[in-house]
Tab-separated table of C-alpha atoms and ligand atoms in Angstrom:
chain	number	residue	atom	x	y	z
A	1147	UNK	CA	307.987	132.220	-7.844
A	1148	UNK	CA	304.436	133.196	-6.693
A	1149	UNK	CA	304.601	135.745	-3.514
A	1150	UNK	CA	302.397	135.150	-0.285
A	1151	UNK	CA	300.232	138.459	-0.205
A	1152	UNK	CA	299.667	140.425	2.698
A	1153	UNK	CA	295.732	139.218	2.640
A	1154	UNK	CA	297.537	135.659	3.165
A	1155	UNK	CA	299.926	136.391	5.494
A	1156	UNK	CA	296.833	137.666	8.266
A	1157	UNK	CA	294.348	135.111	7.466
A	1158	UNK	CA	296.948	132.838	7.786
A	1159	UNK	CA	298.448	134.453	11.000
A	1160	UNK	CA	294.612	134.610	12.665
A	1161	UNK	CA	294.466	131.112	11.744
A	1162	UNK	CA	297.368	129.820	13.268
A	1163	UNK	CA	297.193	132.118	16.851
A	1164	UNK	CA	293.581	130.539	16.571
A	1165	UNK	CA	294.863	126.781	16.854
A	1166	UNK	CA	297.584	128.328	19.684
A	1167	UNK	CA	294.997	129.931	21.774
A	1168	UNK	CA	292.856	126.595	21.453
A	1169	UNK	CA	295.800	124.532	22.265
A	1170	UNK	CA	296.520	126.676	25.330
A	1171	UNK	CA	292.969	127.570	26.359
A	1172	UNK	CA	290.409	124.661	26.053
A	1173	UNK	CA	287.143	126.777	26.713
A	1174	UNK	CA	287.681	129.283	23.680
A	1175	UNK	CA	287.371	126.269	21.361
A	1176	UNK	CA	284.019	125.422	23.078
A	1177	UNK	CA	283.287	129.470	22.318
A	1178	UNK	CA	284.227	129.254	18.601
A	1179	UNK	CA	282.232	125.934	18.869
A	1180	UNK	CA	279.138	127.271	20.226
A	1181	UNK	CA	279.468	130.565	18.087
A	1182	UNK	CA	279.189	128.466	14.902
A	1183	UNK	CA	275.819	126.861	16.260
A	1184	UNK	CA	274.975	130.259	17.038
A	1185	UNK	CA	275.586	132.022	13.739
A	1186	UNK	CA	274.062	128.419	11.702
A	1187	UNK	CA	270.925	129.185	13.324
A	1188	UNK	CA	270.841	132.578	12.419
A	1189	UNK	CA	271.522	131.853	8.756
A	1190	UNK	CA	268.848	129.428	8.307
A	1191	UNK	CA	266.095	131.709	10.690
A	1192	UNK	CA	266.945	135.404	8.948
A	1193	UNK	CA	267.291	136.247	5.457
A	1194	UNK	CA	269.347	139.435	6.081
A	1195	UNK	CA	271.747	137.157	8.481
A	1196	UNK	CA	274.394	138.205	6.239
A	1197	UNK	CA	273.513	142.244	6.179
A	1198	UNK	CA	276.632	142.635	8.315
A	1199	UNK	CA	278.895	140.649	6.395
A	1200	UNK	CA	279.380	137.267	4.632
A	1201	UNK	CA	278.916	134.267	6.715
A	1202	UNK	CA	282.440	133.891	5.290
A	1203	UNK	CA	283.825	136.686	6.887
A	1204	UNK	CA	282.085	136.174	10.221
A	1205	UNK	CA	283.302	132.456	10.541
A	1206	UNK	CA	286.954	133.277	9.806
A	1207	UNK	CA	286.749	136.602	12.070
A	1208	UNK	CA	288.727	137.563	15.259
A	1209	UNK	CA	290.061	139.601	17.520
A	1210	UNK	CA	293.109	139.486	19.810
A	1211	UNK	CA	293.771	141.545	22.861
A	1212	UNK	CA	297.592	142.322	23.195
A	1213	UNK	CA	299.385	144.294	26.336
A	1214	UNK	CA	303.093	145.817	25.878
A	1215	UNK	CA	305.439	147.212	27.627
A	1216	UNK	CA	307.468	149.798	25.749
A	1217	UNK	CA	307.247	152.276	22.862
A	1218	UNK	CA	309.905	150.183	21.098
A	1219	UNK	CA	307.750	146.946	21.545
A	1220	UNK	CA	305.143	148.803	20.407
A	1221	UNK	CA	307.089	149.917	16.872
A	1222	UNK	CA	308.332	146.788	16.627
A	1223	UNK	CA	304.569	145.063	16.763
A	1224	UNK	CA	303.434	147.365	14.168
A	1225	UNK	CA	305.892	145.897	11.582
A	1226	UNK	CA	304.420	142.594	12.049
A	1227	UNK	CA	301.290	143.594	11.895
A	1228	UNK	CA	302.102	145.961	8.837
A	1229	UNK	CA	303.385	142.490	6.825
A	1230	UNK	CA	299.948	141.337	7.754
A	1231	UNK	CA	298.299	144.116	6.170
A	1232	UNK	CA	296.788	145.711	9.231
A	1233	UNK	CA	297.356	149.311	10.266
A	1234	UNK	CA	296.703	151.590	13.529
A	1235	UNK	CA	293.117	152.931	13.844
A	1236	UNK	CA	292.075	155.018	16.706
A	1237	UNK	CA	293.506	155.821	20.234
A	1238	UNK	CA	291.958	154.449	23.580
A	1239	UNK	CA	293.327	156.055	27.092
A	1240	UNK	CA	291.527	153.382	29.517
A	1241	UNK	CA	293.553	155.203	32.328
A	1242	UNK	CA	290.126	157.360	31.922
A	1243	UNK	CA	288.207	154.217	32.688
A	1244	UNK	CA	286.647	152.803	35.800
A	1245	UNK	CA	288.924	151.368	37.758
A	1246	UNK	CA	291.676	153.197	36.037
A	1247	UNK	CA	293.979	150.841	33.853
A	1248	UNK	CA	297.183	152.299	33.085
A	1249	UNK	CA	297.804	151.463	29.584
A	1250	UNK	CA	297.004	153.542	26.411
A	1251	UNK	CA	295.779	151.595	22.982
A	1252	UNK	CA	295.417	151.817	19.967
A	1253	UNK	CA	293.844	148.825	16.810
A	1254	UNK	CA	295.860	146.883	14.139
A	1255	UNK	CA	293.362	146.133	11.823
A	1256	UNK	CA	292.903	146.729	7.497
A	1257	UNK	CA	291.407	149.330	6.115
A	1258	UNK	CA	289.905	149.082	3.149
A	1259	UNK	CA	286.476	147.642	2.925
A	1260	UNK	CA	287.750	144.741	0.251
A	1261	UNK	CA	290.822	143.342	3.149
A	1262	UNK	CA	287.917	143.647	5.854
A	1263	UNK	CA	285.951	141.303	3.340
A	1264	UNK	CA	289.337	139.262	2.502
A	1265	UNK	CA	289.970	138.513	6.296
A	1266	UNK	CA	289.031	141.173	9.385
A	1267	UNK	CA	291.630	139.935	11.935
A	1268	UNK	CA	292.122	143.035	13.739
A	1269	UNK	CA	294.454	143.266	17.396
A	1270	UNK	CA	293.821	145.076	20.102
A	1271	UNK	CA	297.035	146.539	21.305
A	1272	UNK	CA	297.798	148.268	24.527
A	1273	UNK	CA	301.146	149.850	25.837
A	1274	UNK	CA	302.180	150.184	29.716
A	1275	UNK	CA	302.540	154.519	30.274
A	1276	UNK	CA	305.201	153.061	32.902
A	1277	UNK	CA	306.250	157.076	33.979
A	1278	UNK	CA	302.568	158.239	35.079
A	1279	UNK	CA	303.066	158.784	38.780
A	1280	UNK	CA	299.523	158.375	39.663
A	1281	UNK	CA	300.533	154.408	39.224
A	1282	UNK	CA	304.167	153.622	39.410
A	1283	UNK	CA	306.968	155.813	41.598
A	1284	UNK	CA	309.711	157.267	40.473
A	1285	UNK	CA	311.662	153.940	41.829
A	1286	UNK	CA	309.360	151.502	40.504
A	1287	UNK	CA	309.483	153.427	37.010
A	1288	UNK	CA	312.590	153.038	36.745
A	1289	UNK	CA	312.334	149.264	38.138
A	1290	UNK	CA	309.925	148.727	35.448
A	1291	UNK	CA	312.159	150.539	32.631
A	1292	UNK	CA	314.977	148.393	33.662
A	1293	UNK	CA	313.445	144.780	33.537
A	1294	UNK	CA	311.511	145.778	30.011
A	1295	UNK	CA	314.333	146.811	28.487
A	1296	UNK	CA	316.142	143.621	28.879
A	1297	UNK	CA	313.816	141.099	27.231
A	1298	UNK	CA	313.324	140.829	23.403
A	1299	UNK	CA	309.680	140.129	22.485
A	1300	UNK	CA	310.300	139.678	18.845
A	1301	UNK	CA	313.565	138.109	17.408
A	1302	UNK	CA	315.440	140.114	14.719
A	1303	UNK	CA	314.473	137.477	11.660
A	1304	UNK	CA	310.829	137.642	12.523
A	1305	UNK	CA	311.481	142.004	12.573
A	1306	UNK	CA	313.257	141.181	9.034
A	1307	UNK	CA	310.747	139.173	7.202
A	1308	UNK	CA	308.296	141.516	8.302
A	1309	UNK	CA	309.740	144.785	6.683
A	1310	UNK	CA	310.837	142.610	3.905
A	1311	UNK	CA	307.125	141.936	3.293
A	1312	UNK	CA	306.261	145.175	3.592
A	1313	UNK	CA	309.016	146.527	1.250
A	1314	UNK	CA	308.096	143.690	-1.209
A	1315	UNK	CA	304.091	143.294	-1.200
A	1316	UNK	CA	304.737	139.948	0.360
A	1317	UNK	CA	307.193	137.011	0.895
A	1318	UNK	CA	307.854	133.706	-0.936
A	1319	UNK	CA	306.254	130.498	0.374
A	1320	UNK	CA	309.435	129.547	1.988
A	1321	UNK	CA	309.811	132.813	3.612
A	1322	UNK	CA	306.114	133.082	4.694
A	1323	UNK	CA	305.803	129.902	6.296
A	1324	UNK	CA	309.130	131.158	8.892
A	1325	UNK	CA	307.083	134.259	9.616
A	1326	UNK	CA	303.914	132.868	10.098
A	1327	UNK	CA	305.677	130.434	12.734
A	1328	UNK	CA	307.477	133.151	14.185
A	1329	UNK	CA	305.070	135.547	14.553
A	1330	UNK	CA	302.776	133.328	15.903
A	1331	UNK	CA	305.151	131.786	18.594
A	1332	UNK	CA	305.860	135.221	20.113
A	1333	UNK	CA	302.600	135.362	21.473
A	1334	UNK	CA	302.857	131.767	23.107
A	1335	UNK	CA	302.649	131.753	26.914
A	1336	UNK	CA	305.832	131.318	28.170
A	1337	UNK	CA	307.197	128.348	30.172
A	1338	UNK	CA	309.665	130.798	31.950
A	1339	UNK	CA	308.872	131.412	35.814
A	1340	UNK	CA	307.786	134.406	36.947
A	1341	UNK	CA	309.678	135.883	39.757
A	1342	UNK	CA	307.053	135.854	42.400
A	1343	UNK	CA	308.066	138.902	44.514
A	1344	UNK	CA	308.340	141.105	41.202
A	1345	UNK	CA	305.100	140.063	40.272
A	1346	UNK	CA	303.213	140.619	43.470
A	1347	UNK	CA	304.391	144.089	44.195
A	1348	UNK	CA	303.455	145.309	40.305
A	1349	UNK	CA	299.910	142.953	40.982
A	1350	UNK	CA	298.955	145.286	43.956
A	1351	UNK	CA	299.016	148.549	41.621
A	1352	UNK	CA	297.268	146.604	38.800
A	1353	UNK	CA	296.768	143.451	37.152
A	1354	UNK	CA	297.550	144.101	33.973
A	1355	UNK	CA	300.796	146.065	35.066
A	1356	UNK	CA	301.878	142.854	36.511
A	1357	UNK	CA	300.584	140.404	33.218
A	1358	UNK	CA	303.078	143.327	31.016
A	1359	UNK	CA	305.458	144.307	33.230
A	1360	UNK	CA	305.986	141.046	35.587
A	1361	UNK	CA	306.813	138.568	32.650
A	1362	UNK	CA	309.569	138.490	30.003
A	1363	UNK	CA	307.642	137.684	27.569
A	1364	UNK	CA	303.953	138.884	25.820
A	1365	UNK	CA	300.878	136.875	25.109
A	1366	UNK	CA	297.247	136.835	23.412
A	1367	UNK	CA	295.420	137.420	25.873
A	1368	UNK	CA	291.893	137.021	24.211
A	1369	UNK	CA	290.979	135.608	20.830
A	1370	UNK	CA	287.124	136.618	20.634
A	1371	UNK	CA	285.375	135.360	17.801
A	1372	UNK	CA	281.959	137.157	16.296
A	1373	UNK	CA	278.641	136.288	16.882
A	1374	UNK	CA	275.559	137.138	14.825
A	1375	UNK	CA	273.131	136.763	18.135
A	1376	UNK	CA	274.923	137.407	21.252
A	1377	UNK	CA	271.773	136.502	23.233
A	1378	UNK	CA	271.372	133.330	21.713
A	1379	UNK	CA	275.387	132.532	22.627
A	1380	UNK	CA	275.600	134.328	26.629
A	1381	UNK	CA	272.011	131.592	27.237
A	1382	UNK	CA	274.023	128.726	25.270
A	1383	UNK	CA	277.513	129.160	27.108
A	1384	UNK	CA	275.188	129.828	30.331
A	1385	UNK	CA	273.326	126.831	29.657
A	1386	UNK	CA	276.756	124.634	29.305
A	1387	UNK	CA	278.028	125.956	32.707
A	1388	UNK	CA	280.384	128.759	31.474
A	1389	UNK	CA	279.929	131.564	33.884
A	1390	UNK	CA	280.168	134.607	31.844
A	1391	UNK	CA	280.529	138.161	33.068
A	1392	UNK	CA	277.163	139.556	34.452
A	1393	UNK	CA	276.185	141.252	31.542
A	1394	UNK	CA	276.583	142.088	27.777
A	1395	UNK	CA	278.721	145.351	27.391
A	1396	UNK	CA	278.105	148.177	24.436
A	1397	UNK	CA	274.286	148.613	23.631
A	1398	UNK	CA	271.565	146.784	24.974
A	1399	UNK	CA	269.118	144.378	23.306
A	1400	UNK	CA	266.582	146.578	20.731
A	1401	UNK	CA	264.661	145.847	18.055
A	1402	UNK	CA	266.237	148.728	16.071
A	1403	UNK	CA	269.027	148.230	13.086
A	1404	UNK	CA	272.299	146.897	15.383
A	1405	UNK	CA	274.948	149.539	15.871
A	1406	UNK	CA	278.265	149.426	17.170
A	1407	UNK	CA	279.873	146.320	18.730
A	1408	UNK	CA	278.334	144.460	21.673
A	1409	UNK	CA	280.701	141.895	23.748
A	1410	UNK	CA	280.759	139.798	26.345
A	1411	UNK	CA	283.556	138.005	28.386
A	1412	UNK	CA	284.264	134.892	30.669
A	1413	UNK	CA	286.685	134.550	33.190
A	1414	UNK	CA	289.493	131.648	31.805
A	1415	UNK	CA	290.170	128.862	34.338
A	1416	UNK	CA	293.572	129.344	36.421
A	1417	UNK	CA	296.534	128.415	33.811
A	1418	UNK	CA	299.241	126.909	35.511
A	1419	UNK	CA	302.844	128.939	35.709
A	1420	UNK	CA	305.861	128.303	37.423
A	1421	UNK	CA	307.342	130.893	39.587
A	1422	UNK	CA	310.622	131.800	41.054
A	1423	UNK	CA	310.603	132.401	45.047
A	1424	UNK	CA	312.354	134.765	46.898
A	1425	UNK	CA	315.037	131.802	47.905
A	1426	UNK	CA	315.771	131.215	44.408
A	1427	UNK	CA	313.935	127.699	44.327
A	1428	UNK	CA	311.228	127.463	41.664
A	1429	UNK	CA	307.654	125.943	42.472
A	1430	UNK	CA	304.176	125.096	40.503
A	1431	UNK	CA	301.539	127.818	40.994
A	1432	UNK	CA	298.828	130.001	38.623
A	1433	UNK	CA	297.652	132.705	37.438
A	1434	UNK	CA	294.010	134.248	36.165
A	1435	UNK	CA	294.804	136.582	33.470
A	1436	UNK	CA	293.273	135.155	30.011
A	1437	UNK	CA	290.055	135.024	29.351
A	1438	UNK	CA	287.325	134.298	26.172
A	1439	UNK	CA	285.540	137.122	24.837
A	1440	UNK	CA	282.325	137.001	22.314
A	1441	UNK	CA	281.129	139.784	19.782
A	1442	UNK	CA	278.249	140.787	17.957
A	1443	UNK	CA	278.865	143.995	15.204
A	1444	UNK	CA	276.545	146.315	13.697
A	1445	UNK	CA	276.574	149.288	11.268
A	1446	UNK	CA	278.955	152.068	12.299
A	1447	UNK	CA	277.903	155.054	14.119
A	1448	UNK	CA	278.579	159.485	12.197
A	1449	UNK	CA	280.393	161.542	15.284
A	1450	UNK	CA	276.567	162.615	15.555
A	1451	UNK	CA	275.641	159.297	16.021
A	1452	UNK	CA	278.148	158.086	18.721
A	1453	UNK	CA	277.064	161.624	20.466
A	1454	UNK	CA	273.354	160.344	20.608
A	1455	UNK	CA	274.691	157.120	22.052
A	1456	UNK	CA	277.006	158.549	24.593
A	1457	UNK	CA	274.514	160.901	25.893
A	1458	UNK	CA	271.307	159.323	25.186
A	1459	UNK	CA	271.415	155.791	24.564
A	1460	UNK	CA	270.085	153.562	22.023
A	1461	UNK	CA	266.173	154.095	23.005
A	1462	UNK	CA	266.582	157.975	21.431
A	1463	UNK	CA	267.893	156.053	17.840
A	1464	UNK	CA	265.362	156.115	15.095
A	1465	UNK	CA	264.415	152.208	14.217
A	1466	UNK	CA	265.127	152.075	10.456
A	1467	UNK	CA	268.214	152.339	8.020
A	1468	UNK	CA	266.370	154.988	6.301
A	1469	UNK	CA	266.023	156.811	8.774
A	1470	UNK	CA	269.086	156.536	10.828
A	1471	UNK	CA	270.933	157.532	7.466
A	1472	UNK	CA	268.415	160.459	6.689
A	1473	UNK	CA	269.676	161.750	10.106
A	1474	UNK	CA	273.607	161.035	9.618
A	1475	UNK	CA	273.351	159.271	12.584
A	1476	UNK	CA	274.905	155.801	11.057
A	1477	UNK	CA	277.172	155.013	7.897
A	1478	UNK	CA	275.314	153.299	4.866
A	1479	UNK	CA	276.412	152.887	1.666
A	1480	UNK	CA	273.759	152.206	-1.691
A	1481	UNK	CA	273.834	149.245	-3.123
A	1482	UNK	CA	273.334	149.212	-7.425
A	1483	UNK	CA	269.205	147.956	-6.491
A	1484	UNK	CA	269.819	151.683	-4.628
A	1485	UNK	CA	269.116	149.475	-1.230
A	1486	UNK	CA	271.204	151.070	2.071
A	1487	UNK	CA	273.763	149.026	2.996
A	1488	UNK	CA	275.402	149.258	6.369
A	1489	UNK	CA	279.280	150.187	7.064
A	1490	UNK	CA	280.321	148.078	9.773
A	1491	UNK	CA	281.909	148.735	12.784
A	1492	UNK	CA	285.287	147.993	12.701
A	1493	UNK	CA	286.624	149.191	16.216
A	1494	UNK	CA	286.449	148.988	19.741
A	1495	UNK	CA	284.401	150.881	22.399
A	1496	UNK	CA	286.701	152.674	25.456
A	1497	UNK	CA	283.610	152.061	28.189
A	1498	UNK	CA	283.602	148.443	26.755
A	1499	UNK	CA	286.756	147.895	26.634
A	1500	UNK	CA	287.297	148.836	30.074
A	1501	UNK	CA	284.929	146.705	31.271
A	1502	UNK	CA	286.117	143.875	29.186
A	1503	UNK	CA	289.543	144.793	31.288
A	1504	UNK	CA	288.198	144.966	34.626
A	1505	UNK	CA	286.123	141.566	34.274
A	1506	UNK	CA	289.298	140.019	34.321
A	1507	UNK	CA	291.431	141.772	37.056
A	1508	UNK	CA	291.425	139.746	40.328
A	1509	UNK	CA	291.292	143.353	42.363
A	1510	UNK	CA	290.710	147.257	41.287
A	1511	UNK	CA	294.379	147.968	42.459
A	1512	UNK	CA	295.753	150.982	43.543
A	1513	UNK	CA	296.273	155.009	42.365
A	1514	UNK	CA	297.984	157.969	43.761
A	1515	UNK	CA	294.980	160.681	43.081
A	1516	UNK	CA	297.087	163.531	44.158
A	1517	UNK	CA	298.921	162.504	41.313
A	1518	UNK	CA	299.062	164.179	37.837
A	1519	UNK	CA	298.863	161.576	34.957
A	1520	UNK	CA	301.227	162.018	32.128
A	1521	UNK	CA	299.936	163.311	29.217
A	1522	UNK	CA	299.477	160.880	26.260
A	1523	UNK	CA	297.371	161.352	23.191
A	1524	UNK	CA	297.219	160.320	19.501
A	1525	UNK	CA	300.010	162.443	18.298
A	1526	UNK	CA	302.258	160.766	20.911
A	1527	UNK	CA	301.284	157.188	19.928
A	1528	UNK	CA	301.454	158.248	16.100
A	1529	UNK	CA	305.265	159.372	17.009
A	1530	UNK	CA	306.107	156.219	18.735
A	1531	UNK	CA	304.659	154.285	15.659
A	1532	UNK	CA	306.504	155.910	13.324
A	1533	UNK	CA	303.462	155.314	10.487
A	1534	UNK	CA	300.195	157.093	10.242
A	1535	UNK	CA	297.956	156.163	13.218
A	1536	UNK	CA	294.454	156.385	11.094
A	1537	UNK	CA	291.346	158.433	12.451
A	1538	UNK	CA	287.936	155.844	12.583
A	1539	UNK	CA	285.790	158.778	11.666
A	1540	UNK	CA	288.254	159.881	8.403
A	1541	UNK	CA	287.910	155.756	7.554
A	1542	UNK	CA	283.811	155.338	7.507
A	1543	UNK	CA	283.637	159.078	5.794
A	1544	UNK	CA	286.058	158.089	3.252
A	1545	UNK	CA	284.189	154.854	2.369
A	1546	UNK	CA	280.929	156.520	2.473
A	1547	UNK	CA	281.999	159.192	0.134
A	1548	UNK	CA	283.251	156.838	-2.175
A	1549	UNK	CA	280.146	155.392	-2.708
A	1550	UNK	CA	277.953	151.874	-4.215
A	1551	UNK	CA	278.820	148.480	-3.057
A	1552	UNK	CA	279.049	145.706	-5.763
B	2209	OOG	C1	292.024	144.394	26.087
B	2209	OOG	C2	290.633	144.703	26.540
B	2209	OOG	C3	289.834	145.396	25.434
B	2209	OOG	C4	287.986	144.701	23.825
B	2209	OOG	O1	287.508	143.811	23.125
B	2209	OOG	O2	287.377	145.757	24.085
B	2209	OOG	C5	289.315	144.469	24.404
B	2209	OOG	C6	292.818	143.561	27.045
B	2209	OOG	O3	292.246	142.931	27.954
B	2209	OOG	O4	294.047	143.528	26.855
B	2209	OOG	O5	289.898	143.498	24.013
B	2210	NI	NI1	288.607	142.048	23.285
């Protein structure tokens, strides 16, 4: 019996929370729409539109935003995702950010350069540090511990098939299609009410502490798709009435070689939940906490390089390949016509990221200063995995080092 690969399994899974996001959020079909004009234009008007990747690639590729609530969620999420042939890369603290979010993340995603060509679908997945004082009391912690540790996010068969995929390189056809439906509903919205009080007192320390910790369930909460002219797609959505965020996050506009990863975001539309009042009764209200989110990527940045940026900007960068590879200031790899061929950038930006964040928080919330944070870093997050949580930097050397593209 032929097996379902792993390379399957996540274009099949990106697929499928594609047509669940679209069913659930009308306005990030019009974004895929309007990306596809975007990205035909560039084919036919460029004739290194595809210097970044196939047109292939870019058409089929995503990214989801996920927020969860304990370490055990968090091990359990990496199984899935593990199935799926995507692993942990990097480690974000955006309780460092502006406002301060209090989650720490970390990126599902492949890693070699053939899977990123096969399918690219990469998640970015953030856990609740529900003990650092600066947010949550010692009461509310162990409020918070309480109510997470009662709901299941993932059922035991969909934890089953997973490792059983992983174990076996895959899963029959039969088996496959049960994950893929699983997997997929398990980042649904829920129908469940939301118990209002519970809700509002974890809203006033942070949105996204109530959207993890005030529901029993998880969600997507972005599905952005990629963009080869992120201009051309923030004056097209503009144009059709879409108010996007007030401006395009990661570098600005150059003429140089692109670098890094350069988003944009627009507020969703209120989705309608029910909640559970105080009396018990249940009524019809909403809540603001999905949005769309648009990407443009370019060639990936040495440690030197992403100093330069963080320091500088993008005006100090050199303007050509050559040159930005001359000064290890970007990954390239030779082609066999011994032409430089850019390493993508497969990851996320913390300053970016944060912003992508607070766009969609309906207030900056609150923080105990006095406060020490607790202490969280890659090591931890590794632990909590239980797998290898992979460096970026170790990645992009690694491919470098090994050398031609064919
Ligand atoms: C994640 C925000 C970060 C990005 O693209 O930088 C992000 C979230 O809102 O859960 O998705
Ligand atoms: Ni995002």
């Amino acid at each position: 019996m032929s097996t379902v690969s792993p390379t399957t399994l996540r274009a099949r899974f990106a697929r499928s929370l594609s047509e669940l996001y679209g069913s659930e959020v009308p306005a990030y079909t019009t974004l895929v729409e309007v990306s596809e004009q975007v990205n035909a234009v560039v084919m036919a008007s460029r004739d290194d539109a595809e210097r970044l990747g196939s047109i292939e690639r870019v058409t089929a590729e995503r990214h989801g935003a996920i927020r969860l609530g304990t370490p055990e969620e968090l091990a359990q999420v990496a199984r899935i995702f593990g199935a799926c042939g995507m692993y942990p890369v990097g480690f974000y603290d955006l309780r460092e950010a502006t406002p301060a979010i209090p989650v720490v993340s970390t990126a599902f995603r492949p890693i070699d350069r053939a899977e990123l060509a096969a399918n690219p679908f990469r998640v970015f997945t953030s856990l609740l540090v529900v003990d650092d004082r600066r947010f949550f009391d010692a009461e509310l912690e162990a409020e918070l511990r309480g109510f997470l540790g009662e709901r299941t996010l993932f059922p035991p068969e969909l934890l089953e098939l997973a490792d059983r995929a992983e174990a076996d390189g895959g899963l029959s056809p039969a088996d496959a299609d049960a994950f893929i439906e699983l997997a997929t509903a398990a980042f649904a919205l829920s129908p469940e009410p939301v118990n209002r009080e519970w809700y509002a007192r974890l809203e006033a320390i942070s949105s996204v502490a109530a959207d993890i910790g005030g529901v029993a369930s998880t969600h997507i909460n972005h599905l952005t798709p990629r963009v080869l002219d992120i201009d051309g797609l923030y004056a097209r959505m503009t144009e059709r009435g879409i108010e996007m965020i007030d401006r395009i996050q990661g570098p600005p506009r150059t003429d140089r070689p692109d670098v890094l990863l350069r988003q944009t975001s627009f507020r969703a539309l209120a989705e309608p939940r029910t909640f559970r009042e105080a009396d018990g009764s249940v009524a019809a209200g909403e809540l603001r906490v999905r949005f769309g989110e648009v990407e443009a990527r370019g060639v990936a940045l040495t440690p030197k390089g992403r100093e330069l940026y963080d320091t500088s900007g993008i005006e100090a960068f050199p303007t050509t390949d050559e040159e930005l590879d001359a000064q290890d200031l970007a990954y390239y790899v030779r082609d066999d016509a011994g032409a430089l061929a850019p390493i993508v950038y497969e990851d996320f930006l913390p300053k970016s990221a944060a912003g992508i964040f607070a766009s969609n928080l309906t207030s900056d919330g609150t923080m105990d200063t006095s406060q020490d944070g607790t202490a969280r870093d890659a090591a931890w997050l590794q632990g909590v995995l239980g797998r290898s949580l992979h460096d970026p930097y170790a990645l992009y050397d690694a491919e470098r080092s090994v050398g031609a593209v064919h």
